Amino acid sequence: MASDETKILLRESEMPQRWYNINPDLPAPLAPPIHPATGKPLGPDDLAPLFPMALIQQEMSMEPWVEIPDPVRDIYRLWRPSPMFRAHRLEKALGTPARIYYKSEAFSPPGSHKPNTAVAQAYYNKQEGVTRIATETGAGQWGSALAFGCNVFDLECTVYMVKVSYEQKPYRRVLIQTWGAEVYPSPTDRTNAGRTILAQDPDSPGSLGIAISEAVEDAATHDDTKYSLGSVLNHVLLHQTIVGLEAKEQLKLAGEDGPDVIVGCVGGGSNFAGLCFPFVKDKLDGKDIDIIAVEPESCPTLTRGEYRYDFGDTAKLTPLLKMYTLGHTFIPEPIHAGGLRYHGDAPQLCLLVSQKLIEARAVHQLGTFEAAIQFAKAEGHIPAPETAHAIRGAIDEALKCKETGEEKCILIGYSGHGHFDMAAYDRYLAGELRDYEYPKEKIEEALKDLPVIEEG
Ligand SMILES: *Cc1c(COP(=O)(O)O)cnc(C)c1O
């Protein structure tokens, strides 16, 4: 019997002690990352200039459970266990017989799920004597999370922030600076990559690809500095599984057998994987769960991409990963869900989509804002534009239940709040936002540039 509680809370002492590693439970082996220069599978030593050994080991680990270090759990306590809510008022507004829950990562200091991995990554770097971490950020969600993580472990942090965001979206830049990190509008004159771009175009607005190149170069050319990534890689998804492990306990507390439907938004895949991987294990063990990944129609990686090896960045500096991809040269339209504008997705997640254990769905921008406002009016909380994709997907599922009369249990991954996205809401409310067509030609063009890798 489902209880009537609105907030489903765990005590600090009930916070999970281990992360769940899906690698040993995957239904097929994960294709190895490939060295961009040699075309051969990567070894741990290839990654050593960029990442601390503990994270490289986690990346390749076949242990199903990984202990969360006590100093990381101590920081997690600042906002974890995170709350789960029963969306009673949204259910009523929709007139659905479904029971809707949302697991909220919006109460972390930076306001999203990203510090779950930023704090862990900062800790392992500190353990191995690293003194500074370099990274890139688009609109600043990841940069602010890493600045927070570095601050609590007393590490320096250098953030290359895409110049157009640095200038147009100053608030997350100020968060980054408040937590004591240095942040530069990219392209900068601090790296060869940046100087090359500036020589061609002194007014370059920058791009995530350029910023990645700058951060990687910074780390690779300084002994005391490593690089850090906020999504896509196995160790990042591993750290996010605390979200799903908590959610599982909270659903039990709420008197649920488990979710019938899980819905989340996908940019690189980390918040979605963090929520659903512990339940994927149950699905593999025979439970009937619909697991739905929602992405933007304008950047439809999982629904329209090809499943093959591609680079992680425009500059072709990163290892090649086997994933659904729209092509590393694909540049999506400037939708407001900036965190979902990535050409690829996490390899672990892509494998599960290719095996049809996870369903992918693409939605238009206007529909996501419509859902966000419906949600905000019913539940009060204002979701990030990225999170609004998950809400769109969940509302659609709840409306299906209304038609069929099915009393399903729907679990939403509420990845973050929208308090720094008020300009986007403003434009939506003023009727200035629009939908973008599925960019068929642009994707076909970008897919022509894909490298050919022999698999075997
Ligand atoms: C960054 C971000 C995302 C997308 O990243 P994933 O790695 O796919 O989780 C989604 N929601 C919010 C609030 C974000 O900040």
GROMACS .gro file of C-alpha atoms and ligand atoms in nm:
model
  471
    1MET     CA    1   0.000   0.000   0.000
    2ALA     CA    2   0.138   0.340  -0.095
    3SER     CA    3   0.159   0.581   0.198
    4ASP     CA    4   0.019   0.932   0.183
    5GLU     CA    5   0.340   1.118   0.269
    6THR     CA    6   0.449   1.405   0.045
    7LYS     CA    7   0.819   1.414   0.143
    8ILE     CA    8   0.992   1.079   0.167
    9LEU     CA    9   1.310   1.132   0.364
   10LEU     CA   10   1.601   0.912   0.468
   11ARG     CA   11   1.816   0.982   0.772
   12GLU     CA   12   2.185   1.064   0.728
   13SER     CA   13   2.270   0.729   0.883
   14GLU     CA   14   2.072   0.560   0.604
   15MET     CA   15   2.278   0.718   0.326
   16PRO     CA   16   2.426   0.445   0.101
   17GLN     CA   17   2.782   0.342   0.187
   18ARG     CA   18   2.865   0.214  -0.162
   19TRP     CA   19   2.813   0.312  -0.522
   20TYR     CA   20   2.676   0.053  -0.766
   21ASN     CA   21   2.898  -0.035  -1.063
   22ILE     CA   22   2.692  -0.171  -1.353
   23ASN     CA   23   2.994  -0.299  -1.551
   24PRO     CA   24   2.978  -0.662  -1.431
   25ASP     CA   25   2.598  -0.674  -1.481
   26LEU     CA   26   2.592  -0.533  -1.837
   27PRO     CA   27   2.426  -0.779  -2.080
   28ALA     CA   28   2.723  -0.753  -2.320
   29PRO     CA   29   3.083  -0.641  -2.275
   30LEU     CA   30   3.146  -0.269  -2.312
   31ALA     CA   31   3.353  -0.183  -2.621
   32PRO     CA   32   3.688  -0.045  -2.500
   33PRO     CA   33   3.783   0.323  -2.544
   34ILE     CA   34   4.026   0.369  -2.833
   35HIS     CA   35   4.341   0.584  -2.835
   36PRO     CA   36   4.286   0.877  -3.073
   37ALA     CA   37   4.639   0.853  -3.221
   38THR     CA   38   4.715   0.478  -3.230
   39GLY     CA   39   4.366   0.341  -3.293
   40LYS     CA   40   4.437   0.076  -3.025
   41PRO     CA   41   4.239   0.014  -2.703
   42LEU     CA   42   4.344   0.247  -2.423
   43GLY     CA   43   4.544   0.123  -2.127
   44PRO     CA   44   4.543   0.280  -1.778
   45ASP     CA   45   4.878   0.452  -1.849
   46ASP     CA   46   4.732   0.638  -2.147
   47LEU     CA   47   4.488   0.813  -1.914
   48ALA     CA   48   4.736   0.880  -1.631
   49PRO     CA   49   4.830   1.234  -1.745
   50LEU     CA   50   4.464   1.335  -1.724
   51PHE     CA   51   4.305   1.143  -1.435
   52PRO     CA   52   4.414   1.008  -1.094
   53MET     CA   53   4.468   0.630  -1.084
   54ALA     CA   54   4.174   0.569  -0.848
   55LEU     CA   55   3.933   0.708  -1.108
   56ILE     CA   56   4.101   0.521  -1.394
   57GLN     CA   57   4.055   0.201  -1.195
   58GLN     CA   58   3.690   0.281  -1.131
   59GLU     CA   59   3.649   0.345  -1.503
   60MET     CA   60   3.750  -0.015  -1.579
   61SER     CA   61   3.639  -0.184  -1.256
   62MET     CA   62   3.440  -0.509  -1.262
   63GLU     CA   63   3.359  -0.495  -0.888
   64PRO     CA   64   2.981  -0.453  -0.848
   65TRP     CA   65   3.012  -0.229  -0.539
   66VAL     CA   66   3.256   0.053  -0.468
   67GLU     CA   67   3.297   0.193  -0.116
   68ILE     CA   68   3.220   0.566  -0.084
   69PRO     CA   69   3.512   0.716   0.112
   70ASP     CA   70   3.413   0.867   0.449
   71PRO     CA   71   3.539   1.220   0.363
   72VAL     CA   72   3.313   1.214   0.053
   73ARG     CA   73   3.015   1.095   0.260
   74ASP     CA   74   3.087   1.376   0.507
   75ILE     CA   75   3.049   1.635   0.231
   76TYR     CA   76   2.745   1.456   0.084
   77ARG     CA   77   2.581   1.511   0.425
   78LEU     CA   78   2.550   1.882   0.343
   79TRP     CA   79   2.250   1.789   0.125
   80ARG     CA   80   2.218   1.409   0.116
   81PRO     CA   81   2.020   1.191   0.142
   82SER     CA   82   1.829   1.403  -0.103
   83PRO     CA   83   1.450   1.424  -0.070
   84MET     CA   84   1.198   1.234  -0.276
   85PHE     CA   85   0.855   1.386  -0.322
   86ARG     CA   86   0.519   1.235  -0.403
   87ALA     CA   87   0.365   1.469  -0.661
   88HIS     CA   88   0.012   1.456  -0.513
   89ARG     CA   89  -0.083   1.795  -0.650
   90LEU     CA   90   0.047   1.723  -1.001
   91GLU     CA   91  -0.141   1.390  -1.004
   92LYS     CA   92  -0.459   1.576  -0.915
   93ALA     CA   93  -0.400   1.847  -1.176
   94LEU     CA   94  -0.353   1.579  -1.442
   95GLY     CA   95  -0.643   1.366  -1.317
   96THR     CA   96  -0.426   1.058  -1.342
   97PRO     CA   97  -0.457   0.737  -1.139
   98ALA     CA   98  -0.076   0.706  -1.158
   99ARG     CA   99   0.136   0.770  -0.849
  100ILE     CA  100   0.415   1.013  -0.941
  101TYR     CA  101   0.737   1.055  -0.739
  102TYR     CA  102   1.032   1.282  -0.808
  103LYS     CA  103   1.379   1.234  -0.664
  104SER     CA  104   1.524   1.582  -0.631
  105GLU     CA  105   1.889   1.673  -0.669
  106ALA     CA  106   1.797   2.043  -0.667
  107PHE     CA  107   1.897   2.096  -0.302
  108SER     CA  108   2.270   2.046  -0.348
  109PRO     CA  109   2.471   2.368  -0.304
  110PRO     CA  110   2.518   2.415  -0.683
  111GLY     CA  111   2.155   2.310  -0.743
  112SER     CA  112   2.195   1.990  -0.946
  113HIS     CA  113   2.315   1.628  -0.931
  114LYS     CA  114   2.663   1.724  -1.059
  115PRO     CA  115   2.837   1.765  -0.719
  116ASN     CA  116   2.776   1.393  -0.651
  117THR     CA  117   3.069   1.325  -0.883
  118ALA     CA  118   3.253   1.659  -0.848
  119VAL     CA  119   3.308   1.600  -0.475
  120ALA     CA  120   3.425   1.242  -0.534
  121GLN     CA  121   3.659   1.342  -0.816
  122ALA     CA  122   3.812   1.625  -0.610
  123TYR     CA  123   3.869   1.382  -0.322
  124TYR     CA  124   4.054   1.121  -0.531
  125ASN     CA  125   4.268   1.390  -0.694
  126LYS     CA  126   4.359   1.530  -0.353
  127GLN     CA  127   4.449   1.180  -0.230
  128GLU     CA  128   4.700   1.141  -0.512
  129GLY     CA  129   4.874   1.473  -0.450
  130VAL     CA  130   4.716   1.671  -0.732
  131THR     CA  131   4.696   2.042  -0.645
  132ARG     CA  132   4.481   2.178  -0.929
  133ILE     CA  133   4.201   2.054  -1.156
  134ALA     CA  134   4.118   2.204  -1.496
  135THR     CA  135   3.784   2.165  -1.667
  136GLU     CA  136   3.549   2.319  -1.921
  137THR     CA  137   3.196   2.438  -1.872
  138GLY     CA  138   2.920   2.558  -2.103
  139ALA     CA  139   2.650   2.741  -1.912
  140GLY     CA  140   2.835   2.677  -1.586
  141GLN     CA  141   2.653   2.386  -1.418
  142TRP     CA  142   2.957   2.161  -1.423
  143GLY     CA  143   3.208   2.440  -1.359
  144SER     CA  144   3.019   2.550  -1.049
  145ALA     CA  145   2.987   2.191  -0.921
  146LEU     CA  146   3.360   2.128  -0.962
  147ALA     CA  147   3.448   2.463  -0.805
  148PHE     CA  148   3.239   2.356  -0.504
  149GLY     CA  149   3.406   2.011  -0.492
  150CYS     CA  150   3.757   2.156  -0.517
  151ASN     CA  151   3.681   2.413  -0.249
  152VAL     CA  152   3.582   2.153   0.010
  153PHE     CA  153   3.903   1.955  -0.048
  154ASP     CA  154   4.121   2.263  -0.076
  155LEU     CA  155   4.225   2.218  -0.438
  156GLU     CA  156   4.278   2.490  -0.695
  157CYS     CA  157   4.033   2.481  -0.984
  158THR     CA  158   4.059   2.637  -1.330
  159VAL     CA  159   3.743   2.658  -1.538
  160TYR     CA  160   3.740   2.733  -1.911
  161MET     CA  161   3.393   2.871  -1.967
  162VAL     CA  162   3.254   2.911  -2.320
  163LYS     CA  163   3.292   3.285  -2.384
  164VAL     CA  164   2.937   3.354  -2.499
  165SER     CA  165   2.799   3.197  -2.176
  166TYR     CA  166   3.059   3.377  -1.965
  167GLU     CA  167   2.930   3.705  -2.101
  168GLN     CA  168   2.558   3.630  -2.128
  169LYS     CA  169   2.501   3.406  -1.823
  170PRO     CA  170   2.708   3.563  -1.547
  171TYR     CA  171   2.544   3.411  -1.238
  172ARG     CA  172   2.703   3.067  -1.249
  173ARG     CA  173   3.037   3.235  -1.322
  174VAL     CA  174   2.990   3.422  -0.995
  175LEU     CA  175   2.911   3.090  -0.819
  176ILE     CA  176   3.238   2.952  -0.954
  177GLN     CA  177   3.427   3.255  -0.823
  178THR     CA  178   3.244   3.251  -0.489
  179TRP     CA  179   3.375   2.900  -0.426
  180GLY     CA  180   3.723   3.028  -0.505
  181ALA     CA  181   3.794   2.887  -0.851
  182GLU     CA  182   3.946   3.084  -1.140
  183VAL     CA  183   3.731   3.108  -1.449
  184TYR     CA  184   3.834   3.229  -1.796
  185PRO     CA  185   3.626   3.305  -2.104
  186SER     CA  186   3.733   3.046  -2.362
  187PRO     CA  187   3.908   3.074  -2.607
  188THR     CA  188   4.190   3.218  -2.391
  189ASP     CA  189   4.551   3.305  -2.466
  190ARG     CA  190   4.661   3.060  -2.192
  191THR     CA  191   4.679   2.755  -2.423
  192ASN     CA  192   4.797   2.672  -2.775
  193ALA     CA  193   4.445   2.554  -2.857
  194GLY     CA  194   4.299   2.888  -2.748
  195ARG     CA  195   4.568   3.100  -2.914
  196THR     CA  196   4.519   2.917  -3.246
  197ILE     CA  197   4.148   2.996  -3.244
  198LEU     CA  198   4.205   3.360  -3.140
  199ALA     CA  199   4.456   3.407  -3.423
  200GLN     CA  200   4.189   3.303  -3.674
  201ASP     CA  201   3.902   3.484  -3.503
  202PRO     CA  202   3.977   3.726  -3.217
  203ASP     CA  203   3.602   3.758  -3.152
  204SER     CA  204   3.531   3.384  -3.137
  205PRO     CA  205   3.228   3.316  -2.913
  206GLY     CA  206   3.391   2.988  -2.812
  207SER     CA  207   3.238   2.641  -2.799
  208LEU     CA  208   3.238   2.344  -2.564
  209GLY     CA  209   3.478   2.167  -2.802
  210ILE     CA  210   3.732   2.450  -2.780
  211ALA     CA  211   3.696   2.474  -2.401
  212ILE     CA  212   3.757   2.096  -2.366
  213SER     CA  213   4.072   2.130  -2.576
  214GLU     CA  214   4.198   2.411  -2.351
  215ALA     CA  215   4.129   2.224  -2.024
  216VAL     CA  216   4.286   1.900  -2.152
  217GLU     CA  217   4.595   2.088  -2.274
  218ASP     CA  218   4.626   2.271  -1.941
  219ALA     CA  219   4.616   1.939  -1.750
  220ALA     CA  220   4.846   1.752  -1.989
  221THR     CA  221   5.113   2.026  -1.976
  222HIS     CA  222   5.122   2.072  -1.595
  223ASP     CA  223   5.248   1.797  -1.361
  224ASP     CA  224   5.040   1.909  -1.063
  225THR     CA  225   4.717   1.943  -1.265
  226LYS     CA  226   4.458   1.690  -1.380
  227TYR     CA  227   4.148   1.714  -1.593
  228SER     CA  228   3.792   1.636  -1.492
  229LEU     CA  229   3.476   1.547  -1.681
  230GLY     CA  230   3.123   1.595  -1.551
  231SER     CA  231   2.936   1.325  -1.745
  232VAL     CA  232   2.966   1.040  -2.000
  233LEU     CA  233   3.250   0.837  -1.840
  234ASN     CA  234   3.186   0.521  -1.636
  235HIS     CA  235   3.329   0.661  -1.311
  236VAL     CA  236   3.101   0.965  -1.332
  237LEU     CA  237   2.792   0.745  -1.376
  238LEU     CA  238   2.916   0.526  -1.088
  239HIS     CA  239   2.925   0.825  -0.849
  240GLN     CA  240   2.572   0.924  -0.952
  241THR     CA  241   2.424   0.585  -0.858
  242ILE     CA  242   2.382   0.713  -0.502
  243VAL     CA  243   2.071   0.885  -0.641
  244GLY     CA  244   1.905   0.561  -0.754
  245LEU     CA  245   2.016   0.367  -0.447
  246GLU     CA  246   1.853   0.626  -0.220
  247ALA     CA  247   1.543   0.637  -0.442
  248LYS     CA  248   1.502   0.261  -0.406
  249GLU     CA  249   1.498   0.287  -0.025
  250GLN     CA  250   1.261   0.583  -0.040
  251LEU     CA  251   1.012   0.400  -0.263
  252LYS     CA  252   1.012   0.116  -0.010
  253LEU     CA  253   0.943   0.368   0.267
  254ALA     CA  254   0.655   0.498   0.058
  255GLY     CA  255   0.510   0.149   0.045
  256GLU     CA  256   0.586   0.089  -0.322
  257ASP     CA  257   0.709  -0.242  -0.465
  258GLY     CA  258   0.922  -0.040  -0.702
  259PRO     CA  259   0.864   0.187  -1.000
  260ASP     CA  260   0.672   0.072  -1.308
  261VAL     CA  261   0.815   0.363  -1.508
  262ILE     CA  262   1.137   0.562  -1.463
  263VAL     CA  263   1.181   0.885  -1.661
  264GLY     CA  264   1.490   1.106  -1.679
  265CYS     CA  265   1.660   1.358  -1.908
  266VAL     CA  266   1.980   1.279  -2.094
  267GLY     CA  267   2.262   1.517  -2.187
  268GLY     CA  268   2.569   1.298  -2.140
  269GLY     CA  269   2.366   1.046  -1.940
  270SER     CA  270   2.495   1.083  -1.585
  271ASN     CA  271   2.186   1.188  -1.387
  272PHE     CA  272   1.965   0.944  -1.577
  273ALA     CA  273   2.207   0.655  -1.532
  274GLY     CA  274   2.258   0.743  -1.166
  275LEU     CA  275   1.886   0.714  -1.106
  276CYS     CA  276   1.805   0.411  -1.320
  277PHE     CA  277   2.111   0.179  -1.308
  278PRO     CA  278   2.023   0.027  -0.968
  279PHE     CA  279   1.678  -0.051  -1.116
  280VAL     CA  280   1.824  -0.182  -1.446
  281LYS     CA  281   1.970  -0.458  -1.231
  282ASP     CA  282   1.614  -0.543  -1.115
  283LYS     CA  283   1.492  -0.538  -1.475
  284LEU     CA  284   1.769  -0.776  -1.580
  285ASP     CA  285   1.655  -0.997  -1.290
  286GLY     CA  286   1.304  -1.009  -1.436
  287LYS     CA  287   1.113  -0.707  -1.302
  288ASP     CA  288   0.885  -0.528  -1.546
  289ILE     CA  289   1.002  -0.164  -1.556
  290ASP     CA  290   0.979   0.086  -1.843
  291ILE     CA  291   1.294   0.297  -1.831
  292ILE     CA  292   1.263   0.607  -2.051
  293ALA     CA  293   1.545   0.845  -2.149
  294VAL     CA  294   1.421   1.183  -2.273
  295GLU     CA  295   1.634   1.404  -2.498
  296PRO     CA  296   1.573   1.718  -2.708
  297GLU     CA  297   1.439   1.680  -3.062
  298SER     CA  298   1.709   1.930  -3.170
  299CYS     CA  299   1.991   1.707  -3.035
  300PRO     CA  300   1.845   1.356  -3.073
  301THR     CA  301   2.152   1.147  -2.996
  302LEU     CA  302   1.986   0.826  -2.874
  303THR     CA  303   1.686   0.837  -3.109
  304ARG     CA  304   1.857   0.941  -3.435
  305GLY     CA  305   2.231   0.890  -3.383
  306GLU     CA  306   2.444   0.601  -3.504
  307TYR     CA  307   2.585   0.347  -3.255
  308ARG     CA  308   2.957   0.350  -3.335
  309TYR     CA  309   3.295   0.491  -3.230
  310ASP     CA  310   3.336   0.868  -3.224
  311PHE     CA  311   3.545   1.137  -3.057
  312GLY     CA  312   3.415   1.306  -2.742
  313ASP     CA  313   3.512   1.653  -2.864
  314THR     CA  314   3.523   1.866  -3.176
  315ALA     CA  315   3.904   1.893  -3.170
  316LYS     CA  316   3.947   1.511  -3.176
  317LEU     CA  317   4.172   1.515  -2.867
  318THR     CA  318   3.970   1.275  -2.652
  319PRO     CA  319   3.965   0.895  -2.672
  320LEU     CA  320   3.714   0.738  -2.910
  321LEU     CA  321   3.411   0.595  -2.736
  322LYS     CA  322   3.152   0.357  -2.875
  323MET     CA  323   2.825   0.540  -2.829
  324TYR     CA  324   2.523   0.676  -3.007
  325THR     CA  325   2.652   0.989  -3.179
  326LEU     CA  326   2.535   1.266  -3.407
  327GLY     CA  327   2.897   1.325  -3.510
  328HIS     CA  328   3.160   1.524  -3.318
  329THR     CA  329   3.124   1.820  -3.557
  330PHE     CA  330   2.746   1.845  -3.500
  331ILE     CA  331   2.650   2.177  -3.339
  332PRO     CA  332   2.293   2.175  -3.205
  333GLU     CA  333   2.057   2.472  -3.211
  334PRO     CA  334   2.081   2.699  -2.905
  335ILE     CA  335   1.795   2.550  -2.700
  336HIS     CA  336   1.777   2.662  -2.338
  337ALA     CA  337   1.845   2.315  -2.199
  338GLY     CA  338   2.217   2.379  -2.255
  339GLY     CA  339   2.315   2.070  -2.055
  340LEU     CA  340   2.147   1.845  -2.314
  341ARG     CA  341   2.336   1.976  -2.619
  342TYR     CA  342   2.596   1.700  -2.650
  343HIS     CA  343   2.661   1.499  -2.969
  344GLY     CA  344   2.728   1.169  -2.788
  345ASP     CA  345   2.616   0.987  -2.473
  346ALA     CA  346   2.762   0.766  -2.201
  347PRO     CA  347   2.880   0.428  -2.346
  348GLN     CA  348   2.719   0.224  -2.064
  349LEU     CA  349   2.383   0.391  -2.126
  350CYS     CA  350   2.417   0.352  -2.506
  351LEU     CA  351   2.480  -0.021  -2.470
  352LEU     CA  352   2.158  -0.059  -2.268
  353VAL     CA  353   1.963   0.144  -2.525
  354SER     CA  354   2.105  -0.068  -2.808
  355GLN     CA  355   1.993  -0.381  -2.618
  356LYS     CA  356   1.644  -0.228  -2.582
  357LEU     CA  357   1.655  -0.237  -2.202
  358ILE     CA  358   1.613   0.140  -2.204
  359GLU     CA  359   1.377   0.329  -2.435
  360ALA     CA  360   1.474   0.669  -2.576
  361ARG     CA  361   1.235   0.947  -2.669
  362ALA     CA  362   1.287   1.297  -2.814
  363VAL     CA  363   1.071   1.598  -2.723
  364HIS     CA  364   1.037   1.955  -2.852
  365GLN     CA  365   1.143   2.262  -2.653
  366LEU     CA  366   0.799   2.426  -2.622
  367GLY     CA  367   0.648   2.106  -2.484
  368THR     CA  368   0.917   2.090  -2.217
  369PHE     CA  369   0.848   2.446  -2.097
  370GLU     CA  370   0.474   2.379  -2.101
  371ALA     CA  371   0.536   2.077  -1.877
  372ALA     CA  372   0.774   2.274  -1.653
  373ILE     CA  373   0.512   2.543  -1.592
  374GLN     CA  374   0.238   2.289  -1.528
  375PHE     CA  375   0.473   2.124  -1.277
  376ALA     CA  376   0.571   2.454  -1.113
  377LYS     CA  377   0.209   2.557  -1.070
  378ALA     CA  378   0.117   2.223  -0.912
  379GLU     CA  379   0.429   2.140  -0.706
  380GLY     CA  380   0.582   2.485  -0.660
  381HIS     CA  381   0.934   2.379  -0.748
  382ILE     CA  382   1.076   2.531  -1.068
  383PRO     CA  383   1.276   2.278  -1.270
  384ALA     CA  384   1.585   2.341  -1.481
  385PRO     CA  385   1.508   2.337  -1.857
  386GLU     CA  386   1.700   2.007  -1.873
  387THR     CA  387   1.487   1.857  -1.596
  388ALA     CA  388   1.176   1.980  -1.780
  389HIS     CA  389   1.247   1.710  -2.042
  390ALA     CA  390   1.204   1.441  -1.776
  391ILE     CA  391   0.885   1.608  -1.656
  392ARG     CA  392   0.746   1.620  -2.011
  393GLY     CA  393   0.810   1.248  -2.046
  394ALA     CA  394   0.653   1.170  -1.708
  395ILE     CA  395   0.342   1.380  -1.771
  396ASP     CA  396   0.293   1.200  -2.103
  397GLU     CA  397   0.314   0.866  -1.922
  398ALA     CA  398   0.073   0.982  -1.650
  399LEU     CA  399  -0.176   1.097  -1.917
  400LYS     CA  400  -0.157   0.753  -2.081
  401CYS     CA  401  -0.250   0.603  -1.742
  402LYS     CA  402  -0.548   0.838  -1.732
  403GLU     CA  403  -0.672   0.686  -2.060
  404THR     CA  404  -0.610   0.324  -1.964
  405GLY     CA  405  -0.691   0.355  -1.592
  406GLU     CA  406  -0.358   0.194  -1.497
  407GLU     CA  407  -0.236   0.287  -1.149
  408LYS     CA  408   0.133   0.291  -1.233
  409CYS     CA  409   0.413   0.412  -1.010
  410ILE     CA  410   0.616   0.671  -1.204
  411LEU     CA  411   0.958   0.787  -1.084
  412ILE     CA  412   1.107   1.112  -1.221
  413GLY     CA  413   1.474   1.211  -1.209
  414TYR     CA  414   1.456   1.573  -1.095
  415SER     CA  415   1.813   1.672  -1.185
  416GLY     CA  416   1.814   2.038  -1.080
  417HIS     CA  417   1.634   2.366  -1.017
  418GLY     CA  418   1.580   2.641  -1.272
  419HIS     CA  419   1.662   2.944  -1.058
  420PHE     CA  420   1.949   3.048  -1.285
  421ASP     CA  421   1.736   2.991  -1.595
  422MET     CA  422   1.479   3.262  -1.540
  423ALA     CA  423   1.581   3.432  -1.866
  424ALA     CA  424   1.468   3.118  -2.049
  425TYR     CA  425   1.137   3.112  -1.860
  426ASP     CA  426   1.101   3.483  -1.934
  427ARG     CA  427   1.138   3.423  -2.305
  428TYR     CA  428   0.895   3.129  -2.296
  429LEU     CA  429   0.634   3.334  -2.110
  430ALA     CA  430   0.681   3.619  -2.360
  431GLY     CA  431   0.613   3.375  -2.645
  432GLU     CA  432   0.963   3.419  -2.788
  433LEU     CA  433   1.078   3.057  -2.776
  434ARG     CA  434   1.032   2.820  -3.067
  435ASP     CA  435   1.074   2.458  -3.163
  436TYR     CA  436   1.352   2.345  -3.392
  437GLU     CA  437   1.298   2.085  -3.663
  438TYR     CA  438   1.485   1.758  -3.635
  439PRO     CA  439   1.813   1.867  -3.803
  440LYS     CA  440   1.828   1.581  -4.054
  441GLU     CA  441   2.070   1.736  -4.305
  442LYS     CA  442   2.307   1.873  -4.040
  443ILE     CA  443   2.327   1.531  -3.873
  444GLU     CA  444   2.383   1.350  -4.204
  445GLU     CA  445   2.663   1.597  -4.280
  446ALA     CA  446   2.826   1.552  -3.937
  447LEU     CA  447   2.802   1.172  -3.952
  448LYS     CA  448   3.014   1.178  -4.270
  449ASP     CA  449   3.310   1.291  -4.057
  450LEU     CA  450   3.306   0.985  -3.832
  451PRO     CA  451   3.624   0.781  -3.800
  452VAL     CA  452   3.611   0.418  -3.912
  453ILE     CA  453   3.725   0.176  -3.641
  454GLU     CA  454   3.761  -0.197  -3.693
  455GLU     CA  455   3.592  -0.379  -3.407
  456GLY     CA  456   3.701  -0.717  -3.305
  457LIG     C1  457   2.420   1.894  -1.668
  457LIG     C2  458   2.276   1.873  -1.639
  457LIG     C3  459   2.202   1.772  -1.706
  457LIG     C4  460   2.257   1.686  -1.815
  457LIG     O1  461   2.370   1.610  -1.784
  457LIG     P1  462   2.366   1.452  -1.765
  457LIG     O2  463   2.507   1.410  -1.756
  457LIG     O3  464   2.295   1.393  -1.882
  457LIG     O4  465   2.293   1.426  -1.640
  457LIG     C5  466   2.069   1.754  -1.669
  457LIG     N1  467   2.011   1.830  -1.575
  457LIG     C6  468   2.078   1.928  -1.510
  457LIG     C7  469   2.007   2.009  -1.406
  457LIG     C8  470   2.214   1.952  -1.539
  457LIG     O5  471   2.281   2.048  -1.474
   0.00000   0.00000   0.00000
